């Protein structure tokens, strides 16, 4: 099938225009609005006490979500790919559940668990532990919405690698930790990196779930996206866009990082393709 | 002295019986070939000996020690995987050294051992390469060296030549046999190629549908197959539904059997035959001739049954449609799940039952 | 599940960690929700579910997500087509850019789109001058949902288009078949499945989307309120039961979409399998 040059041009034009209008223009607009009142106002908005606190909380929640999800992702992927047991498919679907649930509903779950009508509420009150409308709630909600990311990236890669390298290591009496560190980890490091990138992008940008559990206490339970909302609703547009521009930069950084990781992992694949014999791959399914 | 003993081992996957009451013994220092068709349970047996799979019942002994409850790392074995399973992200050096680093050997010790093995496998200059930068044969040898590094008593090799092209395979076979005997260790290798088993192994164990059909030295298996399966599986053969139709084999109760090409004598004239008597010689029509390098294969129809035999290149040629004479020396007759060798009555006037 | 004969170690450890995390972050919250919802009583549940304002909100969420999904299916196909089949300057950037909606916080997208499409916005000017309300209207909601859904279709069509067997087309070319026929008879059928998957993902995401929509929606009762917003509203009024009831309706809706697509695809696969074996 050979399309005419005009059809080609038209299609490229169509795609480019669509992406320009839908993606590029909003980005440009953020920068433009952020700098609308000059650099001084811009920097003032960024160094505002509440903005910094929100940034701090966002970073805190993101790092915690990454840490927890990395541990969970590695453990669950190892469990799902290295062993056979009943209920494996069910476990896999359960882990994917947060993808199918609206973040607002995810937030609702935690309100139901720790909020006022929860049976746990009196106990929490007694020990003076605040979860909902406090930082722990924000972290819980963030972990929930990013829960499947790393597992999802690791499982297909580990599945295709098979178990034979780990078994080979086991025949030498290597410990679990040695097998993981020296044999498995080098094989999955790019997938893990990719999963962490996706996880952090989502964690720092999460709005719906965090909005439900935060209680919008300025300077205390606001993350950057929530801070933007407050500024925007106060008609403080310049400040809102100034803070937004920070997140735009982070998003672009994430995209670049993502492509770098993809490039390197492809690089390895390419090396494999060039090699004439594909027996390393073929043998993977050998029982 | 017995190095490996497998006693009444059973293994099922789901409701599929991968090992069915498997028993055999292997003497120290022997190179054993585990031969059988695909899916017959060879890998399963090997993996159970290695401890990579757990038998449902039965015992496994290595060096006189029951190893059923020992993890693979404590069985004193080296395992060469069908796909080699080299560590992709380690160099050849690191791959070979892996077993030694796990044992926390000193740096110098590891270095000298790896160099020694690299020398042995002829890859002294390749130790810095990664597995993906090696050819199939080189990878195979690295996997071999890696398995040998911690000085195992027993080496288990799962289809060590499967992923290698024919010519390199030929070289590696000879190399493997020589090296293993030189090291004086016991080794079991899996193969589904009978030429390979016959050429390399001191003894062969034949598996079929999870069972051990026969074990013994190659020549014995070849000359006296115990079961119909072994008779059919080893060597070239033509199965005949009723061998009592042939001269010299009349009057047996069982009818089914197989003929090997070398059991047939084919002559262009009656004078060529070893026993030039019409009573013992069948007549047949040549249905096809095939040049097979050192011999010529003749497909010949005798009494409605297509048989196969060989003729030397120096003998007068036969052509399709020619009339020819056939003398059948012997037949492997089936008797239930046993096989017996039946000699032509014209030769001995009685059958030899094994 | 004991695994005392495992060759590869770590079954207990990874099982322990996985189970702890799944219980703590998924299962217990889910159970709390189910427990709470089941204690609500059928009457209260039904009145919350059928409250006209809520019903309207489901409708807005559903239709806007549907339209946005369709728009994304169309443009996603064009984008994937252009990226796989053509070479042009800026292709790499375009390829990388598609994932922006995954990386950009939804709140940022929300305020940016609102400003862009509002009456005095850069693009809104045009729309309003011809009498189209491009913000604070269902159209605004749809625009926001198009934004968040862009990667889904393009990313699921792209690999399939890449792996399409070129021999099929070459064979058709030999018969002198026209471009449109080749596309509609040979290529498009192969793309139906990934298109549908991408569409379903975008659709399901659209129904649950909140961050990018609240700003541009305007949130007028009976007009531009979306279902997730109703949950928020109910929560602010401490009407937890209604919030839970709406959540249940939304979850059923998403589940129905995902299961429906899944069922359709497996039926389709069977049919193709049947043809091959026949
Ligand atoms: N982990 C497993 N789960 C289920 N079935 C298995 C497993 N491993 C082996 N089997 C089955 O057991 C049978 C024997 O397998 P095995 O790998 O031992 O055969 P093999 O003789 O090595 O064959 P090949 O020459 O093809 O490698 C096969 O039918 C296979 O399908
Ligand atoms: Mg095998």
Short mmCIF file of N, CA, C and O and ligand atoms in Angstrom, two decimals, chain A residues 286-287, chain B residues 42-43 82 158-159 190, ligand 2:
data_model
loop_
_atom_site.label_atom_id
_atom_site.label_comp_id
_atom_site.label_asym_id
_atom_site.label_seq_id
_atom_site.Cartn_x
_atom_site.Cartn_y
_atom_site.Cartn_z
N UNK A 286 12.43 -24.27 28.60
CA UNK A 286 12.76 -25.67 28.87
C UNK A 286 12.45 -26.05 30.29
O UNK A 286 12.89 -25.43 31.23
N UNK A 287 11.64 -27.12 30.48
CA UNK A 287 11.23 -27.49 31.85
C UNK A 287 12.17 -28.46 32.49
O UNK A 287 12.19 -29.60 32.20
N UNK B 42 13.50 -37.56 30.18
CA UNK B 42 14.94 -37.52 30.42
C UNK B 42 15.34 -36.34 31.31
O UNK B 42 16.03 -36.50 32.31
N UNK B 43 14.88 -35.17 30.90
CA UNK B 43 15.20 -33.98 31.67
C UNK B 43 14.68 -34.12 33.10
O UNK B 43 15.36 -33.74 34.06
N UNK B 82 20.09 -27.43 29.40
CA UNK B 82 19.82 -27.61 27.97
C UNK B 82 20.09 -26.31 27.20
O UNK B 82 20.58 -26.32 26.09
N UNK B 158 22.35 -31.72 30.29
CA UNK B 158 21.06 -31.87 29.62
C UNK B 158 21.20 -31.44 28.16
O UNK B 158 21.34 -30.27 27.86
N UNK B 159 21.15 -32.40 27.27
CA UNK B 159 21.30 -32.16 25.83
C UNK B 159 22.43 -31.17 25.54
O UNK B 159 22.20 -30.09 25.01
N UNK B 190 22.07 -36.19 28.69
CA UNK B 190 20.80 -36.47 28.06
C UNK B 190 20.90 -36.22 26.57
O UNK B 190 21.57 -35.29 26.14
MG1 LIG D 2 14.66 -32.31 27.96
#
